[in-house]
N, CA and C of each residue as an Amber inpcrd file, in Angstrom:
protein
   711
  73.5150000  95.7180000 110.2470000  74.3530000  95.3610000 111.3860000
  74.7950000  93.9110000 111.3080000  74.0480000  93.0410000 110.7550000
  74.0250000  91.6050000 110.9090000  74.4830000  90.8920000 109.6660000
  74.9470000  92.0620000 108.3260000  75.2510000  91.6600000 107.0120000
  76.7460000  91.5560000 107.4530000  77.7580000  90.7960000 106.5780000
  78.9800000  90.9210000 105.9880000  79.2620000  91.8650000 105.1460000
  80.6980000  91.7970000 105.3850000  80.9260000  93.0110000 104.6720000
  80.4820000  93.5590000 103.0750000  80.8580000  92.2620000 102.3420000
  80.1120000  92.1840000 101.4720000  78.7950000  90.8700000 100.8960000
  77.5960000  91.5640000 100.3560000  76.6940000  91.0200000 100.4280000
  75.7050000  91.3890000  99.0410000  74.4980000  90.2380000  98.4740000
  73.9330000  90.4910000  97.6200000  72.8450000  90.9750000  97.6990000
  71.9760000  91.8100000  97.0970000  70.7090000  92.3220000  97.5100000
  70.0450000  92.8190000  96.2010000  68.8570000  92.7720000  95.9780000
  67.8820000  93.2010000  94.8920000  67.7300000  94.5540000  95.3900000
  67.5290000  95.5990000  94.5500000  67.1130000  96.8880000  94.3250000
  66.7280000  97.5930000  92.9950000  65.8280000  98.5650000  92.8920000
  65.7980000  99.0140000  91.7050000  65.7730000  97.4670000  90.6720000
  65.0940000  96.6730000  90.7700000  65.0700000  95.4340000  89.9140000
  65.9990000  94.7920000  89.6990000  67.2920000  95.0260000  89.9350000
  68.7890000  94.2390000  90.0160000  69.1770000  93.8310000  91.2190000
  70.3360000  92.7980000  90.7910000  71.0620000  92.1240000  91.8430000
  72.1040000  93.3270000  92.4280000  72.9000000  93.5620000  92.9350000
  74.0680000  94.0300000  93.6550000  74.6490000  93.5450000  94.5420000
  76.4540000  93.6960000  94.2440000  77.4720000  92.7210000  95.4220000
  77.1970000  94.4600000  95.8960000  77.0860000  94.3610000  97.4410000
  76.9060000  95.5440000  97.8830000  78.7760000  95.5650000  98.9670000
  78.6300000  96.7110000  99.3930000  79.9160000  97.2900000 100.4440000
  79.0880000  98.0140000 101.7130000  79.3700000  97.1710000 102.8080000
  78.6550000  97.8600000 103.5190000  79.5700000  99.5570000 104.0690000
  80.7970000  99.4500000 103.6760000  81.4010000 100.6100000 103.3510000
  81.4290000 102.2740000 102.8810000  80.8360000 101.4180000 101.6160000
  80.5460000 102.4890000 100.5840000  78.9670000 103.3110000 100.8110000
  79.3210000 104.3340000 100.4910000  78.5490000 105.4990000 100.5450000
  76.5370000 105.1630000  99.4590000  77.5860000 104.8780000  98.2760000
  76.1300000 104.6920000  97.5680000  75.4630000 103.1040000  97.7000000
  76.2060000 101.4500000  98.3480000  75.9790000 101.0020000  98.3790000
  75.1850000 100.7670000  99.5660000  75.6750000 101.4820000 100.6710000
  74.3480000 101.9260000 101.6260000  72.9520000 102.6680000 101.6020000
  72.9930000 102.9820000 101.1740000  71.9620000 103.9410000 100.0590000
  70.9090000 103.3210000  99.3920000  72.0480000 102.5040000  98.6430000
  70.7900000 100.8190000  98.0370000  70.2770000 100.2900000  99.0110000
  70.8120000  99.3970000  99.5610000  70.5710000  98.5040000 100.7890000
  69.6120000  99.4150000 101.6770000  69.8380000 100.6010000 102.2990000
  69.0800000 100.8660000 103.3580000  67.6050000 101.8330000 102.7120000
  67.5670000 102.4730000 101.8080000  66.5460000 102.9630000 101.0860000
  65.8420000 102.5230000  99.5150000  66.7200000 101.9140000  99.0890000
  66.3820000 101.3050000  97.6550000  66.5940000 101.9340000  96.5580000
  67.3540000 103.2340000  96.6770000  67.3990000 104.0570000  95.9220000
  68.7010000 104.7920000  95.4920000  69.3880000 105.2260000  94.3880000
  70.2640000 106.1920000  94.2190000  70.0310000 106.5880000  93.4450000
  70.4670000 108.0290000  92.9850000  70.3190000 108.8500000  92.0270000
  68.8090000 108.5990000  91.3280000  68.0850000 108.6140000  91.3720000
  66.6460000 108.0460000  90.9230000  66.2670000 109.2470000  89.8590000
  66.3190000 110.3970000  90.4800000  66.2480000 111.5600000  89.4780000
  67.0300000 111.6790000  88.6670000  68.3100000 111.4360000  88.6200000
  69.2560000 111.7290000  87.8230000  68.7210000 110.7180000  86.7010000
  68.6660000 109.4160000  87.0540000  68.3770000 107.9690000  86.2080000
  67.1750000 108.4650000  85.4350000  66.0370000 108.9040000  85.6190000
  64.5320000 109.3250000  85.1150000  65.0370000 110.3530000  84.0080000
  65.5540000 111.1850000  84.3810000  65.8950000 112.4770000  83.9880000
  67.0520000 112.1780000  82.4460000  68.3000000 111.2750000  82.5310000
  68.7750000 110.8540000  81.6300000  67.7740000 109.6770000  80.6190000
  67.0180000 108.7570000  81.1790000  66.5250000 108.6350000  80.4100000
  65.1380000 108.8140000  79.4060000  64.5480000 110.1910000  80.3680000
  63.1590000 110.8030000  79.2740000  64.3800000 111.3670000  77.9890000
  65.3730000 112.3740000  78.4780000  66.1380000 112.5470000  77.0770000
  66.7420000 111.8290000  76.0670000  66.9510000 110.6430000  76.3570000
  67.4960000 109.6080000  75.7630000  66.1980000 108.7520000  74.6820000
  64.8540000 108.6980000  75.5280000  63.7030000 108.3530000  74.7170000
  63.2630000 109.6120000  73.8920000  63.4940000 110.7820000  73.9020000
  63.1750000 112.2150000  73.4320000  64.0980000 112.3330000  72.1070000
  65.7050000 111.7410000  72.0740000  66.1100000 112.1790000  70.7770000
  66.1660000 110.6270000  70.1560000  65.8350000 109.5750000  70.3550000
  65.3330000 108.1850000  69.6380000  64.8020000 108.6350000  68.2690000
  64.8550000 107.9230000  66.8420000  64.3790000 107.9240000  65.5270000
  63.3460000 106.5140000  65.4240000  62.7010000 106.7640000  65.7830000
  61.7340000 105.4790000  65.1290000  62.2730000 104.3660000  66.2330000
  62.1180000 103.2740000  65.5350000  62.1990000 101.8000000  65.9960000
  63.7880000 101.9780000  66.0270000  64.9150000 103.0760000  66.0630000
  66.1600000 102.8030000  66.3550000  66.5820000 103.3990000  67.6950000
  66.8290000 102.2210000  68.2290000  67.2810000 102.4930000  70.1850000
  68.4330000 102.8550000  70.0060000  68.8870000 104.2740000  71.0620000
  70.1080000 104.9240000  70.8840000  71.0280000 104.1470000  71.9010000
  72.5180000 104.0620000  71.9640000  73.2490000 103.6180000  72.1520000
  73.4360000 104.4190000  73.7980000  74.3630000 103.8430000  74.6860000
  74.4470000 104.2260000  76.0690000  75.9940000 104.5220000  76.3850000
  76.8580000 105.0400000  76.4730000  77.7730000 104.8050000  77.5310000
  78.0920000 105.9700000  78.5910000  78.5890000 104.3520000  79.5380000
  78.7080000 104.7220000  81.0560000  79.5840000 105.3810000  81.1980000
  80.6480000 106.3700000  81.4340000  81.9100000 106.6740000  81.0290000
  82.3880000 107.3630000  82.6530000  83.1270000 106.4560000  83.5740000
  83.4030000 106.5370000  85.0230000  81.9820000 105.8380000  85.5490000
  81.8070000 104.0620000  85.2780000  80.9360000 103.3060000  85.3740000
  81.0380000 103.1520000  86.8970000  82.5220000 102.9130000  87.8660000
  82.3380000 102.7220000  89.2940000  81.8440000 101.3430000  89.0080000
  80.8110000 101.1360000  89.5280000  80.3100000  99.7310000  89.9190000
  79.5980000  99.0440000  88.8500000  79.1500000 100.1520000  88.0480000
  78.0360000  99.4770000  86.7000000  76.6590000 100.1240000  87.0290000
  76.4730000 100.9740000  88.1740000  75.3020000 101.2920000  88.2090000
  74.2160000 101.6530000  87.4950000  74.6450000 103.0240000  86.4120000
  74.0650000 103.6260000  85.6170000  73.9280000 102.4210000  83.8150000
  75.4690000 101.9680000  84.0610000  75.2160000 100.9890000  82.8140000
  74.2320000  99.3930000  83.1630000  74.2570000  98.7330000  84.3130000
  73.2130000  98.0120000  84.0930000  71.7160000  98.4850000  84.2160000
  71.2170000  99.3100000  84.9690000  70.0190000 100.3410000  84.7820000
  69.6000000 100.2460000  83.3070000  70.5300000 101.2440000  82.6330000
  70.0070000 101.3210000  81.3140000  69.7170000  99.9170000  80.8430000
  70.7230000  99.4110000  80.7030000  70.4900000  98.1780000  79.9140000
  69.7220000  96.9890000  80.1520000  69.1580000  97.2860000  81.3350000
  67.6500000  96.9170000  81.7200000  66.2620000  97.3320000  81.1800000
  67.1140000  98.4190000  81.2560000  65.4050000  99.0720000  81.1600000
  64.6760000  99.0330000  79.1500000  65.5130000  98.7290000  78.6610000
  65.3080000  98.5040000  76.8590000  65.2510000  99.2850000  76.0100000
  65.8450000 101.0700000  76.4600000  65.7370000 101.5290000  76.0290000
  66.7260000 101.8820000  74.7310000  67.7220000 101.2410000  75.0680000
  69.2910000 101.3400000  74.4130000  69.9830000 100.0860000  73.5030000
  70.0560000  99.8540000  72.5900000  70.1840000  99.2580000  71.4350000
  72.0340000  98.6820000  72.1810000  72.6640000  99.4100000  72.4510000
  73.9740000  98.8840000  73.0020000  74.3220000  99.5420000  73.8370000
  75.2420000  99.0640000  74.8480000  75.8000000  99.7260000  75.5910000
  77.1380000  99.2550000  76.5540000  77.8570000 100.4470000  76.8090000
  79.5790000 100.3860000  76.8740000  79.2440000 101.2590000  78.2110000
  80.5610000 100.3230000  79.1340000  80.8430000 101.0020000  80.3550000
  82.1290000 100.9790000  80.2120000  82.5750000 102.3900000  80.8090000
  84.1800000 102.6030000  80.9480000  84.6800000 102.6460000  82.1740000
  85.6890000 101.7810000  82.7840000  86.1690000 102.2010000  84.1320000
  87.6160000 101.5460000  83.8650000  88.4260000 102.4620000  84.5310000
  89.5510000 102.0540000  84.7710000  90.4810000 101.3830000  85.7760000
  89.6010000 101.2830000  87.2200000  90.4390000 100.6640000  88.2070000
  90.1610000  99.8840000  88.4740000  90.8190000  98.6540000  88.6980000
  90.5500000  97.2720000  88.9880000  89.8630000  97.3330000  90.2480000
  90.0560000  97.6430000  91.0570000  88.9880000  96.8670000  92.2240000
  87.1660000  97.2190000  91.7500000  86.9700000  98.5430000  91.0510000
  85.7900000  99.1100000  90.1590000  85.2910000  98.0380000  89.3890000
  86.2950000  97.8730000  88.8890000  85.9210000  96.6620000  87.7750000
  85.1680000  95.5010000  88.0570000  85.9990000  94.8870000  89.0000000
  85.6660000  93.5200000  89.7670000  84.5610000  93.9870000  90.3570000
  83.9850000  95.0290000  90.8230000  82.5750000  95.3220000  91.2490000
  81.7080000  95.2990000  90.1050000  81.9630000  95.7440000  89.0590000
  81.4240000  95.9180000  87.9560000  81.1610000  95.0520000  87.3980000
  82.0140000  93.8290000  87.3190000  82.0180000  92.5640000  86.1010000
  81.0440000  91.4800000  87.1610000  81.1990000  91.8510000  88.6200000
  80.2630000  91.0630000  89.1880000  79.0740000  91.7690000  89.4270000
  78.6510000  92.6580000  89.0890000  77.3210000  93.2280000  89.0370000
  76.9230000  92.8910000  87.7010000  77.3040000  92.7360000  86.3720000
  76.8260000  92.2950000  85.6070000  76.2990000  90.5890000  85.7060000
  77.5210000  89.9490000  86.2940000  77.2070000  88.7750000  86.1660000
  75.9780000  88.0850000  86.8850000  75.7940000  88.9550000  87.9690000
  74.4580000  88.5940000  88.8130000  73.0890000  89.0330000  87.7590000
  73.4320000  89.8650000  87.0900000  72.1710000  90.3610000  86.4100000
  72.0110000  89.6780000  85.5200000  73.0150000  88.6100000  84.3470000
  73.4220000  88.0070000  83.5180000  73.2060000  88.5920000  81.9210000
  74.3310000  90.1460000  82.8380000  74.1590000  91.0300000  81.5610000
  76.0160000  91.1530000  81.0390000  76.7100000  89.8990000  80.9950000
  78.2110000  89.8550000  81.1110000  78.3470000  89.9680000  79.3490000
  76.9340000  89.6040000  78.3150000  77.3200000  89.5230000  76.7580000
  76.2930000  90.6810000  76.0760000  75.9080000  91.5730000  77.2180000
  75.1410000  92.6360000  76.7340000  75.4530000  93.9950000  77.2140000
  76.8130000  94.2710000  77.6590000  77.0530000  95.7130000  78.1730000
  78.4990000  95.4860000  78.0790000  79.2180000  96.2390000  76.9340000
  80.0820000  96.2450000  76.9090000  81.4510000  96.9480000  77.8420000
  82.5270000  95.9850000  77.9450000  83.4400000  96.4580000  79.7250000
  84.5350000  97.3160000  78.7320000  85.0540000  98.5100000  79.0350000
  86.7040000  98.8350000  79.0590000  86.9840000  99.0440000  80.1590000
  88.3770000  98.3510000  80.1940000  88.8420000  98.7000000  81.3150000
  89.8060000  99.5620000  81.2710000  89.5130000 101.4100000  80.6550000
  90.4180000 102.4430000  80.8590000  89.8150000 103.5850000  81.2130000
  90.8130000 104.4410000  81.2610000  89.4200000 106.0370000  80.9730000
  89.7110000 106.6860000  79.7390000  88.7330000 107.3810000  79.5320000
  88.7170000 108.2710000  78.6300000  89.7060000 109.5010000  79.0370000
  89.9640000 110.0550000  78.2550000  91.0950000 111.9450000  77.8320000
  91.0950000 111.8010000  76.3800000  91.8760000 113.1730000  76.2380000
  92.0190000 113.8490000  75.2520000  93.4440000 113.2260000  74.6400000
  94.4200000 112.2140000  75.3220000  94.9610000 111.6890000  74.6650000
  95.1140000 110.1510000  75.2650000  96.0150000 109.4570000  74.2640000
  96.5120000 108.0550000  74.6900000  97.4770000 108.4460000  75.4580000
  97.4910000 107.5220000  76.9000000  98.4380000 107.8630000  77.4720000
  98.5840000 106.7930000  79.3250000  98.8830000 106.6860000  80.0790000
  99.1660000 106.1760000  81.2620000  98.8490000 107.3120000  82.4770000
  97.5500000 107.1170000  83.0640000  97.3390000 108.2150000  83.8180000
  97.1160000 107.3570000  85.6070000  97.9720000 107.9320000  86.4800000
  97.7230000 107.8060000  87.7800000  95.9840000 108.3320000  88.3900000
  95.6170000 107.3940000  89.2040000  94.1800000 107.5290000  89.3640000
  94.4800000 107.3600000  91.2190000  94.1820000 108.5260000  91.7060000
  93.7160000 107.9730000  93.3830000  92.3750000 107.0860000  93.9250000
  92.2720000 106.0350000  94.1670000  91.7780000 105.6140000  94.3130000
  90.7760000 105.7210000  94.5450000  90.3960000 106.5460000  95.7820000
  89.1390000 106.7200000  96.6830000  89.0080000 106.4070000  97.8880000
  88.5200000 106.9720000  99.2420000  88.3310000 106.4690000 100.0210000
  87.4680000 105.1410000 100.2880000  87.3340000 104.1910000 101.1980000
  86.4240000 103.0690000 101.0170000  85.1730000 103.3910000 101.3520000
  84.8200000 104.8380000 102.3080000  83.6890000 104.8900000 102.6720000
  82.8070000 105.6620000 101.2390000  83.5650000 106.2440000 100.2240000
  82.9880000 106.8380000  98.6220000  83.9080000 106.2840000  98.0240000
  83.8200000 105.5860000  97.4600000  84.8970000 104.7720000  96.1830000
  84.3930000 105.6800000  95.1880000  82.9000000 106.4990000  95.1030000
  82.9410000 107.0940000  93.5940000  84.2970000 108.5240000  93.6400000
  85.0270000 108.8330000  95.1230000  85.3120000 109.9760000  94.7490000
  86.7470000 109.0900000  93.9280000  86.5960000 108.5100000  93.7830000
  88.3500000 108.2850000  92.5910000  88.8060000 109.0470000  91.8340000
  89.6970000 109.4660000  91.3110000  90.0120000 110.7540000  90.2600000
  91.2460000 110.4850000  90.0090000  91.6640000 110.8580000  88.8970000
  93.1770000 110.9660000  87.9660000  93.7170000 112.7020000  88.7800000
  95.2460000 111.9470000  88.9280000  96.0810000 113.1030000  90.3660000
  96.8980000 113.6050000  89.1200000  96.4370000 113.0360000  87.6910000
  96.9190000 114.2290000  86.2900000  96.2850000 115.2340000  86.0570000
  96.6690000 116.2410000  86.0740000  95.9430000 117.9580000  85.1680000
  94.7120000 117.7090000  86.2700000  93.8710000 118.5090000  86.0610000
  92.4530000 118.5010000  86.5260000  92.1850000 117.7050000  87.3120000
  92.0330000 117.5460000  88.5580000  90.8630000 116.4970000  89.4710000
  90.3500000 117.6850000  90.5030000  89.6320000 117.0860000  91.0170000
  89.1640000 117.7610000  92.8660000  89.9560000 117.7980000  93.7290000
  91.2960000 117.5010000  92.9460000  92.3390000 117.6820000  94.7040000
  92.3540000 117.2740000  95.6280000  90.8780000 116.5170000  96.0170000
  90.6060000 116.1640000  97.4860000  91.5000000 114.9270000  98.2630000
  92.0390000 114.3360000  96.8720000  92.8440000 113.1200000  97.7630000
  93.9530000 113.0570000  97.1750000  94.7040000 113.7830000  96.6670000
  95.8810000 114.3650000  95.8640000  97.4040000 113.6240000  97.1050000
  96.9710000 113.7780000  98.2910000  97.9130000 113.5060000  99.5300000
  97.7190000 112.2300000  99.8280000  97.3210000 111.4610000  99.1220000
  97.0620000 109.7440000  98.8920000  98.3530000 109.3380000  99.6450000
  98.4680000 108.4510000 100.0880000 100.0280000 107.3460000 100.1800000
  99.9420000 106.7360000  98.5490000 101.2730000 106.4480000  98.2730000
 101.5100000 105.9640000  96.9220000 101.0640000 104.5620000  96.9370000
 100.5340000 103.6170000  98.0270000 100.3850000 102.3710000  97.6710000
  98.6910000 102.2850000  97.1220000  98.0640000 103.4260000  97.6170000
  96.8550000 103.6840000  96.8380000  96.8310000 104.4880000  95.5570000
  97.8660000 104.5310000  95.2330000  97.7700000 105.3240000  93.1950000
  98.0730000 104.2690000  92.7370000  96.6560000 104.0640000  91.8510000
  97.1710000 103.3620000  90.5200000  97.3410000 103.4950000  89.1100000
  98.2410000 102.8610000  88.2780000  98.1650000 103.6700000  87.2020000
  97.7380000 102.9530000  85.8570000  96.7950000 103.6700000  85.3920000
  95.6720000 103.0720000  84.5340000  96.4030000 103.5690000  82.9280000
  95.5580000 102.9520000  81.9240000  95.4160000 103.4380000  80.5420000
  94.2100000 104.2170000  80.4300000  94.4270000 105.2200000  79.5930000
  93.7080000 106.0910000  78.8220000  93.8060000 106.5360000  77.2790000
  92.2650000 106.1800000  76.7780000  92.8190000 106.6590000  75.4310000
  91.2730000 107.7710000  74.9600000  91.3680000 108.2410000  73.6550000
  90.5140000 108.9200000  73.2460000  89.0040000 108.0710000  72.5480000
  87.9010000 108.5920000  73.3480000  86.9730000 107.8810000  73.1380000
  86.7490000 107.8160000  70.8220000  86.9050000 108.9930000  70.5760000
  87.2050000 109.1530000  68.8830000  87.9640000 108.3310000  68.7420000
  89.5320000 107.6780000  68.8560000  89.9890000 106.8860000  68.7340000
  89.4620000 105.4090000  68.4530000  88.6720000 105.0970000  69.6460000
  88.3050000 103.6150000  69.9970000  86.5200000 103.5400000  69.1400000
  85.9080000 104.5840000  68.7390000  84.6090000 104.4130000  68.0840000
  84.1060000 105.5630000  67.1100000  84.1970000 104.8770000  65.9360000
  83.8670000 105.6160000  64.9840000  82.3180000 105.2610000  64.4350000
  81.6120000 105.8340000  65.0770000  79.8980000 106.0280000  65.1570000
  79.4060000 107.4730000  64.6370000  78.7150000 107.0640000  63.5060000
  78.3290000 108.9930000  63.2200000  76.3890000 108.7580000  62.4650000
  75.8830000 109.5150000  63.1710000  74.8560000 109.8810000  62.6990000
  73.9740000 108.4820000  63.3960000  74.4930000 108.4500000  64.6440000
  73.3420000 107.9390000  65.4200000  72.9510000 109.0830000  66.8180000
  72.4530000 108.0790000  67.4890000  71.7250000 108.7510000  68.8740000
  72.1370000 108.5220000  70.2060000  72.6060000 108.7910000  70.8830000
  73.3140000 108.2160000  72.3510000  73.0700000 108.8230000  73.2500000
  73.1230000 108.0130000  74.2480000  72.8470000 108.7090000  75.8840000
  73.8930000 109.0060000  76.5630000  74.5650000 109.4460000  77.0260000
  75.8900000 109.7520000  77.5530000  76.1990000 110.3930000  79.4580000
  76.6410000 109.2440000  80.0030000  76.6670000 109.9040000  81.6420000
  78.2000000 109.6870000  81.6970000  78.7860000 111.1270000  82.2560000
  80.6330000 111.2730000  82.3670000  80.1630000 111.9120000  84.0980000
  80.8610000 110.6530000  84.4720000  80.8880000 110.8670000  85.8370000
  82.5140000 111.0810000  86.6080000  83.7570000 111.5540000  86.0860000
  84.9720000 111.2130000  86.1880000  85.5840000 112.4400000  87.3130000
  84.8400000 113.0350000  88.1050000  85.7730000 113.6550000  89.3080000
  86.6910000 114.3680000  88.6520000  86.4010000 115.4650000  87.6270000
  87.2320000 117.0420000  87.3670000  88.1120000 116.6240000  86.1280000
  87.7480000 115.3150000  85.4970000  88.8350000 115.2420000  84.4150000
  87.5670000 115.6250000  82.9920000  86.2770000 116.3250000  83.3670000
  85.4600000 116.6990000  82.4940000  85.8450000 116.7570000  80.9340000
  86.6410000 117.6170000  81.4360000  87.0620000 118.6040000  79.7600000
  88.2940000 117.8110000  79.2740000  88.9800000 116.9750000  79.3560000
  89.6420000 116.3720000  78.8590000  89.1780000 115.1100000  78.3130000
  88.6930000 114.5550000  78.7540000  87.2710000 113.3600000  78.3330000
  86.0210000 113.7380000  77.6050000  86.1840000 115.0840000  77.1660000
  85.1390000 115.9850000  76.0790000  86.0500000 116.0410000  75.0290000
  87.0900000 116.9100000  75.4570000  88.3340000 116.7130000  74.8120000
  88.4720000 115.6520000  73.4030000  88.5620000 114.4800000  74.1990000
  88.8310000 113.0930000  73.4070000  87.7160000 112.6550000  72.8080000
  86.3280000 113.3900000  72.5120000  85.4720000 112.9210000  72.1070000
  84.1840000 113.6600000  71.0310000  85.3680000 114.9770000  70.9610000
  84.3640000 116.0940000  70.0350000  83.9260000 115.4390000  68.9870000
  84.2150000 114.5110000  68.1180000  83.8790000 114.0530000  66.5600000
  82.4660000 113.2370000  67.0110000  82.8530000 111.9670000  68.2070000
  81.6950000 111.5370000  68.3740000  80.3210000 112.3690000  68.8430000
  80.6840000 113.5760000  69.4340000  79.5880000 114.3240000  70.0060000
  79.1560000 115.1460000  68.8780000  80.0320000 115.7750000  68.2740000
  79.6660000 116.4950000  66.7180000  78.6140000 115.4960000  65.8720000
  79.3120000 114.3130000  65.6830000  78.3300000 113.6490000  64.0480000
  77.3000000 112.7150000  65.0330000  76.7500000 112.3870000  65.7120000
  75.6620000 112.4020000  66.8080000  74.9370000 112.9570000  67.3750000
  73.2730000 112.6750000  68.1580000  72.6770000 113.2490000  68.2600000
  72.3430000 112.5180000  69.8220000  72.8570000 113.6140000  70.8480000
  73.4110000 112.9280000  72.3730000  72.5930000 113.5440000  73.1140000
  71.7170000 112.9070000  74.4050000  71.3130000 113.5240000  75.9460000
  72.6660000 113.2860000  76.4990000  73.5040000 114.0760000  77.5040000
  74.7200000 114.2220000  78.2690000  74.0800000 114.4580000  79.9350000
  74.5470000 113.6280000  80.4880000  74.4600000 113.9250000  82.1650000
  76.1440000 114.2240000  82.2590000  76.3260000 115.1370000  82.6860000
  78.1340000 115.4640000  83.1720000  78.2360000 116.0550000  84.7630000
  78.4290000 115.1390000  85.2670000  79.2300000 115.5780000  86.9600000
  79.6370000 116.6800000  86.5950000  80.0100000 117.8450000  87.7310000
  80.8010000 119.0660000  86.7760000  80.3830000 119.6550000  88.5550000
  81.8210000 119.9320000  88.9050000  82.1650000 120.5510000  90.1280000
  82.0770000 121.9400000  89.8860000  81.2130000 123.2930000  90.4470000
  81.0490000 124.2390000  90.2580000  81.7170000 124.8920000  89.6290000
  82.9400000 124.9410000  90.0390000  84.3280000 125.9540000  89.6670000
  84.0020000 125.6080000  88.4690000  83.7060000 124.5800000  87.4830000
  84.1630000 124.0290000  86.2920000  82.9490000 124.2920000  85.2920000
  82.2280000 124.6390000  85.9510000  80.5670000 124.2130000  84.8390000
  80.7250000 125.3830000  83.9190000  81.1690000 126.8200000  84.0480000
  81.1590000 127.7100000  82.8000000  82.1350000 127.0200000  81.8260000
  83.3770000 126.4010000  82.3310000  84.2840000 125.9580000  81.2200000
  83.6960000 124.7550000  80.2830000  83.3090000 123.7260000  81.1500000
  82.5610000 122.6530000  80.3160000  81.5580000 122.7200000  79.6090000
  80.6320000 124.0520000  79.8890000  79.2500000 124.3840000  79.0660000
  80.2620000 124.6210000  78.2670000  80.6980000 125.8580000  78.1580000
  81.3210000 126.6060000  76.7530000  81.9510000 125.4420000  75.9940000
  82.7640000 124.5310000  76.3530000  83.5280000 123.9300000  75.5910000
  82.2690000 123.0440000  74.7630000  80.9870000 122.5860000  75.5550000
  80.3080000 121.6530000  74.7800000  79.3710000 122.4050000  74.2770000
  79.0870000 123.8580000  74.3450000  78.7230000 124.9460000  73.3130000
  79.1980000 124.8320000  72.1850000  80.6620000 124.8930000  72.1990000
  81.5460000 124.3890000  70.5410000  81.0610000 123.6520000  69.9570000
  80.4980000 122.1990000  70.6260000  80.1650000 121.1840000  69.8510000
  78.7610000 121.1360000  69.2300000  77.9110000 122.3440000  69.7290000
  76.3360000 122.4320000  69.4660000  75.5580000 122.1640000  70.7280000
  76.5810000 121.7410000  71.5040000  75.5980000 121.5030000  72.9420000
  74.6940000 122.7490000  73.6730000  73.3010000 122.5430000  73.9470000
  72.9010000 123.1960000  74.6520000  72.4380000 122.5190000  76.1080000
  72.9980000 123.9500000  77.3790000  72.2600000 123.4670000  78.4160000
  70.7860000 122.9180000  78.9060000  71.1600000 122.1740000  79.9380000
  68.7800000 121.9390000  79.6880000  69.1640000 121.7800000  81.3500000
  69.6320000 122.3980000  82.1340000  69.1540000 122.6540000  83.4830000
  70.3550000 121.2680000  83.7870000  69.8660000 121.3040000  85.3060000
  71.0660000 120.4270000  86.2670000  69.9710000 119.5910000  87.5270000
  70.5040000 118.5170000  88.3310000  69.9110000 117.9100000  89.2690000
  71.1300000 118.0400000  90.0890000  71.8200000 119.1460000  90.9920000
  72.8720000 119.0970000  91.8690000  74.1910000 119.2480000  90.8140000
  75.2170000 118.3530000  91.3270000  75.9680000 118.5770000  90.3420000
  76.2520000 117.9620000  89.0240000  75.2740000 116.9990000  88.7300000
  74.8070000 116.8530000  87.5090000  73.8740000 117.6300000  86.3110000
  75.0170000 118.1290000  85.2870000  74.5360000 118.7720000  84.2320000
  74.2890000 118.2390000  82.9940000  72.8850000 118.9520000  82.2350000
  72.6290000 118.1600000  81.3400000  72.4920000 119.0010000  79.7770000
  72.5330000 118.1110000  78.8730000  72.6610000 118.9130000  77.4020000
  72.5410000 118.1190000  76.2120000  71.7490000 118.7220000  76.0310000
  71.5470000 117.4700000  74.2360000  72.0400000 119.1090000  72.8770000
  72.3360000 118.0950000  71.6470000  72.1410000 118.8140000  70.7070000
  70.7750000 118.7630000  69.8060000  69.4230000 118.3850000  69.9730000
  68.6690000 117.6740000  69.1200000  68.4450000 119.2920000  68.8670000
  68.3060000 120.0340000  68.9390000  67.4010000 121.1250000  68.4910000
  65.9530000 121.3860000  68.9200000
């Protein structure tokens, strides 16, 4: 009641510019907690397909604020790690959540999204009270904010994660959190998921979860159960 709108606060062992707005930044602030299962859960699999003394690689891919990417890259389990977000006001949450943690030369920023091609994709923003629901108003989203006013679409770059990293025959942790653009951001990334050995957390809105299993069936993916609408899948065998 007595905070500003925006404000700093320790949780989960990090700093955070919090929103007293936002959905998950209340969440921090008033319980200490988000996604906690999801976080545990991505990373026993992530320590499960590790080789020896080589820490598997992380990316955040629909980072939002940096949540999931400064976590990891706290916690030591991950040799490098890349967050992807594409909308500037995200960002500026993001680049100042690193900087409080003084993780600005140890977690690498893009500022686009991932698909299946290079290209210029309109993104609805989000409401302020869930900034995570943001989504691309191209092919596939949740629809839910499709009736935006145009001064809230913005329009971002996107390119193919294969494109931008040619990594084969390591280990990675992988959380795609992107509001229904699933399979197009799988899409852009079969080679890296093929010649790798990945734990996957994937958001995946009901309607969608037979299409996205099957498609990451192609790649060798098997299911390993869900926490809500987070689904999960490694290839280790």
């Amino acid at each position: 009641t007595f905070k500003p709108p925006h404000f700093v606060e320790k949780r989960l062992g990090a700093y955070w510019l919090l929103d007293q707005h936002n959905i998950i930044d209340r969440n921090l602030f008033c319980f200490g907690v988000w996604e906690q299962a999801e976080i545990d859960r991505l990373q026993q699999m992530s320590r499960a397909i590790a080789r020896g003394p080589e820490r598997p690689m992380f990316l955040d891919i629909g980072s939002h604020a940096g949540f999931y990417a400064i976590l990891m890259a706290k916690s030591g389990i991950f040799g490098r790690v890349m967050a992807f977000e594409p909308i500037p006001r995200h960002l500026a949450n993001l680049n100042a959540n690193l900087l409080l943690n003084g993780l600005t030369d140890s977690v690498e920023v893009h500022a686009l999204a991932l698909s299946d091609k290079q290209a210029v994709l309109r993104f609805a923003q989000g409401p302020a009270t869930n900034r995570g629901m943001a989504h691309t108003i191209d092919g596939l989203s949740t629809g839910l904010l499709n009736a935006m006013p145009k001064d809230q679409i913005v329009e971002v770059k996107a390119e193919r994660l294969d494109d931008l990293l040619q990594v084969r025959g390591g280990t990675a942790g992988v959380k795609i959190d992107v509001e229904g653009h699933e399979e197009a951001t799988i899409n852009g990334m079969i080679e890296f998921l093929k010649g790798n050995t990945c734990a996957l957390q994937v958001e995946i809105l009901p309607e969608a979860v037979e299409r996205v299993s099957t498609l990451l069936a192609t790649c060798g993916y098997k299911p390993r159960g869900n926490i809500g609408l987070d689904h999960y899948f490694d290839n280790a065998g």
